[in-house]
Amino acid sequence: ASCSVWCRRHLCVSVRRLQDSMSAWVIDQYGTNEVLRVSDEIMTPTIHLATEVLIKVEAASLNPLDISMRGGYGAKLLKLRREPLSVMQKGSEFPLILGRDVSGVVVGCGSQVTHFAPGDEVWAAVPPWKQGSLAEYVTLNEYEVSHKPKSLSHTEAASVPYVAATALSALVNAAGLSRDNCSDKRVLITGGSGGVGTFSIQLLKAWGAHVTVTCSGNAEGLVRGLGADEVVDYTAGDVAAQLESTEKFDVVLDNVGGGDTERWAVGLLRPWSGAKYVTLVTPLLHNADSAGLLEGVARSGCNLHNKAMQNLVSRGVFYRWGFFAPDGPALDEVSVLVDAGKMLPVVQACFPFSQVPQAFQKVEQGHARGKTVIRVA
Ligand code: NDP
C-alpha cells in the first residue's frame, strides 16, 4: 500500500481513482483451453516507472503466439526477460494474462510521460514478457504506445498493433526496406492471408513495392483486395514450380516457415544482389524451452549462423530471422497511413469478453483471414 501511495504522489501526473482489482482472463498453469479462467480479483496494474502509462482496455486481439504461450511456449526466455532474479522459481509468472494487442484510453501517466495525457485514445502491442491485454487495464512504457488512428473504432484498431510491429521489424530492420526504397522492389509474402500477411501486403503496396503472395485459393479475393499484384495458391501444387518462370524477388517475408518453405523460398531470390530471406518462424523460443536457456540460445545462434553462411556463400542471398519489437513511433507512421485511407484493418471475427475461450478456439483452428478481436469494455 505504501508503494502505491508513493507512486501516486511522486510518479503519476494523474491517475483517476481506480478499483484495486479488475476483471481479466488469466492462466494459472500452461495447458489447453481449459486453463483459461476469468476473474474479477486480479490486481489492477499501477504505474511503477515515471515513463509508464496506464491504459483502460477497450479492445484486444489474439495472435498465434497467445495459443502457443497458453501451452507454455517461450516460458523460459520470457521469464528471464520478465523477472531475471526469479527465473529458476517455478510458476512465479502466474496468474498470467495473455493478449498482445490493445486499443483503449489512457487513464494515468507517469511524471515523465510527455506524449500522452489522460483521455487520449491509444493503440499498442503489448510485449510478450508483460502482462497482456485480456484485462480491463494494462500498463506500458510510453515508447510502446501510439495515438490510435482517428478513423478506426477500438475494435478495428485492436487488430493491428502486434502484426504491424512484427511486420515493420521484419521488413525494415531485417529486410532493409523503407517507404523510400521500395518502388523497384519485388517482394514475396508467404502466408499472405493471416494477420502479418494482410498487414504486410498493404504496407508494401503503400510504399510502392511489387507484391506476390502465397495463400489458399479461397483467400485470393481478400489478398487481391488488399493490393497483392500476383497470387499463388499453395494448395494447387508446388509453389516454387508455379513461380519458376517469374522474375526473381528482392525480399521474401516468410510467415509459414518450416524446412520445406525455407528451401524453395530462398531459391526464388535474386542472387548476389543483396536480396534477403526473412522468416518469422524461428526455433529460438522452442529451443530454449526444450534444451534450457543457455544451450537453447547457443543452439539457435549456431543454427542461424550456419544457415546465414550457407545461403550467402552458395546462393548469394542473406538469411535472417524476424522478430516482434515494441515500437510506438512506428505505429504513429501506420496511424498516418490508416487515416489517409491507405491501409485497412482486417477483422475476421469479434468476440465479447465473456467468450475469450471461444476466441482462442477459433484462432487455434488456423486458416486465419486477418484477425480475431475481443471487445473488452
Ligand atoms: P496467422 O495464423 O494469422 O496466419 C497464417 C496464415 O497462413 C493463415 O491465413 C493460413 O491460412 C496461411 N497458411 C497456412 N499454411 C500456409 C502455406 N503453406 N502457404 C501459404 N499460406 C499458408 O498468423 P500470423 O500472420 O499472425 O503469423 C504468421 C507466423 O509468424 C506465425 O507462425 C506466427 O507464430 C509467426 N510470428 C512470429 C513472430 C516473431 O516475433 N518471430 C511475431 C508474429 C508472428 P490457410 O491455412 O487457410 O492457408
GROMACS .gro file of N, CA and C and ligand atoms in nm, residues 62-65 68 73 128 162-163 165-167 169 189-198 213-219 222 232-235 239 254-257 261 264 279-282 285 321-325 348 363 365-372, ligand 1:
model
  234
   62LEU      N    1  -0.624  -1.150  -3.058
   62LEU     CA    2  -0.542  -1.270  -3.037
   62LEU      C    3  -0.448  -1.290  -3.153
   63ASN      N    4  -0.333  -1.349  -3.122
   63ASN     CA    5  -0.233  -1.387  -3.222
   63ASN      C    6  -0.199  -1.533  -3.200
   64PRO      N    7  -0.141  -1.600  -3.301
   64PRO     CA    8  -0.100  -1.740  -3.278
   64PRO      C    9  -0.012  -1.754  -3.154
   65LEU      N   10   0.065  -1.648  -3.121
   65LEU     CA   11   0.152  -1.654  -3.003
   65LEU      C   12   0.072  -1.679  -2.875
   68SER      N   13   0.016  -2.041  -2.840
   68SER     CA   14   0.141  -2.109  -2.803
   68SER      C   15   0.178  -2.079  -2.659
   73TYR      N   16   0.475  -2.219  -2.447
   73TYR     CA   17   0.578  -2.182  -2.544
   73TYR      C   18   0.653  -2.055  -2.498
  128PRO      N   19   0.539  -0.971  -2.519
  128PRO     CA   20   0.501  -1.100  -2.458
  128PRO      C   21   0.557  -1.119  -2.317
  162TYR      N   22   0.013  -0.560  -3.300
  162TYR     CA   23   0.116  -0.665  -3.288
  162TYR      C   24   0.166  -0.710  -3.425
  163VAL      N   25   0.073  -0.731  -3.518
  163VAL     CA   26   0.119  -0.772  -3.652
  163VAL      C   27   0.192  -0.658  -3.721
  165ALA      N   28   0.376  -0.417  -3.570
  165ALA     CA   29   0.511  -0.404  -3.511
  165ALA      C   30   0.600  -0.518  -3.559
  166THR      N   31   0.544  -0.637  -3.574
  166THR     CA   32   0.622  -0.752  -3.623
  166THR      C   33   0.663  -0.731  -3.769
  167ALA      N   34   0.565  -0.694  -3.851
  167ALA     CA   35   0.594  -0.676  -3.994
  167ALA      C   36   0.696  -0.564  -4.014
  169SER      N   37   0.923  -0.457  -3.801
  169SER     CA   38   1.054  -0.501  -3.754
  169SER      C   39   1.119  -0.592  -3.860
  189ILE      N   40   0.547  -1.264  -5.021
  189ILE     CA   41   0.499  -1.286  -4.885
  189ILE      C   42   0.432  -1.423  -4.881
  190THR      N   43   0.484  -1.514  -4.799
  190THR     CA   44   0.415  -1.643  -4.783
  190THR      C   45   0.317  -1.630  -4.666
  191GLY      N   46   0.204  -1.701  -4.676
  191GLY     CA   47   0.102  -1.689  -4.569
  191GLY      C   48   0.040  -1.551  -4.570
  192GLY      N   49   0.006  -1.500  -4.689
  192GLY     CA   50  -0.043  -1.362  -4.703
  192GLY      C   51  -0.181  -1.338  -4.646
  193SER      N   52  -0.257  -1.444  -4.616
  193SER     CA   53  -0.397  -1.424  -4.573
  193SER      C   54  -0.413  -1.407  -4.423
  194GLY      N   55  -0.304  -1.425  -4.345
  194GLY     CA   56  -0.315  -1.414  -4.199
  194GLY      C   57  -0.293  -1.272  -4.150
  195GLY      N   58  -0.272  -1.259  -4.018
  195GLY     CA   59  -0.258  -1.127  -3.958
  195GLY      C   60  -0.139  -1.050  -4.013
  196VAL      N   61  -0.019  -1.111  -4.005
  196VAL     CA   62   0.101  -1.041  -4.051
  196VAL      C   63   0.094  -1.020  -4.203
  197GLY      N   64   0.045  -1.121  -4.274
  197GLY     CA   65   0.039  -1.112  -4.421
  197GLY      C   66  -0.051  -1.000  -4.469
  198THR      N   67  -0.173  -0.992  -4.414
  198THR     CA   68  -0.267  -0.890  -4.463
  198THR      C   69  -0.216  -0.749  -4.433
  213VAL      N   70   0.199  -1.295  -5.340
  213VAL     CA   71   0.153  -1.356  -5.216
  213VAL      C   72   0.122  -1.504  -5.238
  214THR      N   73   0.158  -1.588  -5.139
  214THR     CA   74   0.108  -1.726  -5.142
  214THR      C   75  -0.002  -1.737  -5.036
  215CYS      N   76  -0.109  -1.808  -5.072
  215CYS     CA   77  -0.220  -1.831  -4.978
  215CYS      C   78  -0.308  -1.941  -5.037
  216SER      N   79  -0.410  -1.983  -4.962
  216SER     CA   80  -0.507  -2.079  -5.014
  216SER      C   81  -0.589  -2.010  -5.124
  217GLY      N   82  -0.641  -2.089  -5.219
  217GLY     CA   83  -0.718  -2.033  -5.330
  217GLY      C   84  -0.835  -1.948  -5.282
  218ASN      N   85  -0.900  -1.991  -5.171
  218ASN     CA   86  -1.019  -1.917  -5.128
  218ASN      C   87  -0.986  -1.784  -5.060
  219ALA      N   88  -0.857  -1.753  -5.046
  219ALA     CA   89  -0.819  -1.623  -4.988
  219ALA      C   90  -0.772  -1.526  -5.097
  222LEU      N   91  -0.944  -1.184  -5.101
  222LEU     CA   92  -0.903  -1.099  -4.988
  222LEU      C   93  -0.769  -1.031  -5.017
  232VAL      N   94  -0.040  -1.674  -5.559
  232VAL     CA   95  -0.014  -1.815  -5.589
  232VAL      C   96  -0.090  -1.900  -5.487
  233ASP      N   97  -0.170  -1.992  -5.537
  233ASP     CA   98  -0.247  -2.082  -5.450
  233ASP      C   99  -0.159  -2.201  -5.412
  234TYR      N  100  -0.116  -2.203  -5.285
  234TYR     CA  101  -0.023  -2.310  -5.244
  234TYR      C  102  -0.091  -2.446  -5.237
  235THR      N  103  -0.226  -2.446  -5.234
  235THR     CA  104  -0.297  -2.574  -5.229
  235THR      C  105  -0.312  -2.635  -5.369
  239VAL      N  106   0.458  -2.449  -5.505
  239VAL     CA  107   0.466  -2.303  -5.522
  239VAL      C  108   0.590  -2.265  -5.603
  254ASP      N  109   0.870  -1.465  -4.492
  254ASP     CA  110   0.811  -1.599  -4.474
  254ASP      C  111   0.730  -1.605  -4.344
  255ASN      N  112   0.598  -1.612  -4.358
  255ASN     CA  113   0.508  -1.624  -4.243
  255ASN      C  114   0.466  -1.768  -4.220
  256VAL      N  115   0.519  -1.859  -4.299
  256VAL     CA  116   0.478  -2.000  -4.290
  256VAL      C  117   0.589  -2.083  -4.227
  257GLY      N  118   0.711  -2.065  -4.275
  257GLY     CA  119   0.827  -2.131  -4.216
  257GLY      C  120   0.829  -2.280  -4.243
  261THR      N  121   0.929  -2.478  -4.687
  261THR     CA  122   0.908  -2.343  -4.742
  261THR      C  123   1.041  -2.271  -4.754
  264TRP      N  124   1.257  -2.384  -5.073
  264TRP     CA  125   1.226  -2.331  -5.207
  264TRP      C  126   1.225  -2.179  -5.211
  279THR      N  127   1.251  -1.492  -4.216
  279THR     CA  128   1.143  -1.578  -4.166
  279THR      C  129   1.102  -1.535  -4.025
  280LEU      N  130   0.970  -1.538  -4.002
  280LEU     CA  131   0.918  -1.507  -3.868
  280LEU      C  132   0.904  -1.634  -3.785
  281VAL      N  133   0.923  -1.748  -3.850
  281VAL     CA  134   0.905  -1.875  -3.779
  281VAL      C  135   1.043  -1.928  -3.742
  282THR      N  136   1.086  -1.896  -3.621
  282THR     CA  137   1.222  -1.929  -3.578
  282THR      C  138   1.218  -2.029  -3.461
  285LEU      N  139   1.269  -1.965  -2.930
  285LEU     CA  140   1.198  -1.987  -2.803
  285LEU      C  141   1.178  -2.137  -2.777
  321TRP      N  142   1.636  -1.391  -3.940
  321TRP     CA  143   1.517  -1.415  -3.859
  321TRP      C  144   1.454  -1.281  -3.825
  322GLY      N  145   1.321  -1.276  -3.830
  322GLY     CA  146   1.249  -1.154  -3.794
  322GLY      C  147   1.177  -1.175  -3.661
  323PHE      N  148   1.172  -1.071  -3.581
  323PHE     CA  149   1.105  -1.079  -3.450
  323PHE      C  150   1.019  -0.957  -3.425
  324PHE      N  151   0.913  -0.979  -3.348
  324PHE     CA  152   0.833  -0.867  -3.298
  324PHE      C  153   0.924  -0.774  -3.216
  325ALA      N  154   0.903  -0.644  -3.231
  325ALA     CA  155   0.972  -0.548  -3.143
  325ALA      C  156   0.874  -0.435  -3.112
  348GLN      N  157  -1.156  -1.051  -3.895
  348GLN     CA  158  -1.234  -1.166  -3.941
  348GLN      C  159  -1.347  -1.198  -3.843
  363VAL      N  160  -0.893  -1.914  -3.316
  363VAL     CA  161  -0.757  -1.889  -3.366
  363VAL      C  162  -0.679  -2.021  -3.374
  365GLN      N  163  -0.786  -2.306  -3.451
  365GLN     CA  164  -0.825  -2.385  -3.569
  365GLN      C  165  -0.746  -2.345  -3.694
  366GLY      N  166  -0.679  -2.230  -3.689
  366GLY     CA  167  -0.596  -2.186  -3.803
  366GLY      C  168  -0.681  -2.126  -3.913
  367HIS      N  169  -0.623  -2.119  -4.033
  367HIS     CA  170  -0.690  -2.065  -4.152
  367HIS      C  171  -0.738  -1.922  -4.129
  368ALA      N  172  -0.659  -1.843  -4.058
  368ALA     CA  173  -0.698  -1.704  -4.031
  368ALA      C  174  -0.713  -1.628  -4.163
  369ARG      N  175  -0.807  -1.537  -4.164
  369ARG     CA  176  -0.821  -1.439  -4.273
  369ARG      C  177  -0.821  -1.303  -4.207
  370GLY      N  178  -0.704  -1.255  -4.170
  370GLY     CA  179  -0.695  -1.134  -4.089
  370GLY      C  180  -0.698  -1.172  -3.942
  371LYS      N  181  -0.765  -1.091  -3.858
  371LYS     CA  182  -0.752  -1.102  -3.714
  371LYS      C  183  -0.881  -1.134  -3.638
  372THR      N  184  -0.862  -1.191  -3.520
  372THR     CA  185  -0.972  -1.218  -3.427
  372THR      C  186  -0.960  -1.121  -3.309
  378NDP     P1  187  -0.200  -1.629  -3.886
  378NDP     O1  188  -0.240  -1.755  -3.820
  378NDP     O2  189  -0.282  -1.507  -3.868
  378NDP     O3  190  -0.186  -1.654  -4.044
  378NDP     C1  191  -0.126  -1.763  -4.103
  378NDP     C2  192  -0.184  -1.770  -4.245
  378NDP     O4  193  -0.107  -1.857  -4.326
  378NDP     C3  194  -0.327  -1.821  -4.250
  378NDP     O5  195  -0.405  -1.731  -4.325
  378NDP     C4  196  -0.315  -1.957  -4.319
  378NDP     O6  197  -0.436  -1.982  -4.394
  378NDP     C5  198  -0.194  -1.934  -4.408
  378NDP     N1  199  -0.119  -2.055  -4.445
  378NDP     C6  200  -0.103  -2.170  -4.374
  378NDP     N2  201  -0.020  -2.254  -4.437
  378NDP     C7  202   0.020  -2.191  -4.550
  378NDP     C8  203   0.108  -2.225  -4.656
  378NDP     N3  204   0.174  -2.342  -4.659
  378NDP     N4  205   0.128  -2.135  -4.755
  378NDP     C9  206   0.064  -2.014  -4.754
  378NDP     N5  207  -0.022  -1.976  -4.657
  378NDP    C10  208  -0.041  -2.063  -4.555
  378NDP     O7  209  -0.051  -1.599  -3.838
  378NDP     P2  210   0.025  -1.456  -3.831
  378NDP     O8  211   0.011  -1.392  -3.962
  378NDP     O9  212  -0.016  -1.381  -3.712
  378NDP    O10  213   0.175  -1.504  -3.808
  378NDP    C11  214   0.243  -1.575  -3.910
  378NDP    C12  215   0.354  -1.657  -3.847
  378NDP    O11  216   0.451  -1.570  -3.792
  378NDP    C13  217   0.306  -1.746  -3.733
  378NDP    O12  218   0.376  -1.868  -3.737
  378NDP    C14  219   0.347  -1.669  -3.608
  378NDP    O13  220   0.367  -1.754  -3.498
  378NDP    C15  221   0.475  -1.605  -3.656
  378NDP     N6  222   0.505  -1.481  -3.584
  378NDP    C16  223   0.632  -1.465  -3.537
  378NDP    C17  224   0.667  -1.351  -3.472
  378NDP    C18  225   0.808  -1.333  -3.426
  378NDP    O14  226   0.835  -1.243  -3.344
  378NDP     N7  227   0.902  -1.411  -3.478
  378NDP    C19  228   0.569  -1.245  -3.440
  378NDP    C20  229   0.439  -1.269  -3.502
  378NDP    C21  230   0.410  -1.384  -3.569
  378NDP     P3  231  -0.471  -2.127  -4.458
  378NDP    O15  232  -0.424  -2.231  -4.359
  378NDP    O16  233  -0.619  -2.127  -4.472
  378NDP    O17  234  -0.400  -2.130  -4.588
   0.00000   0.00000   0.00000
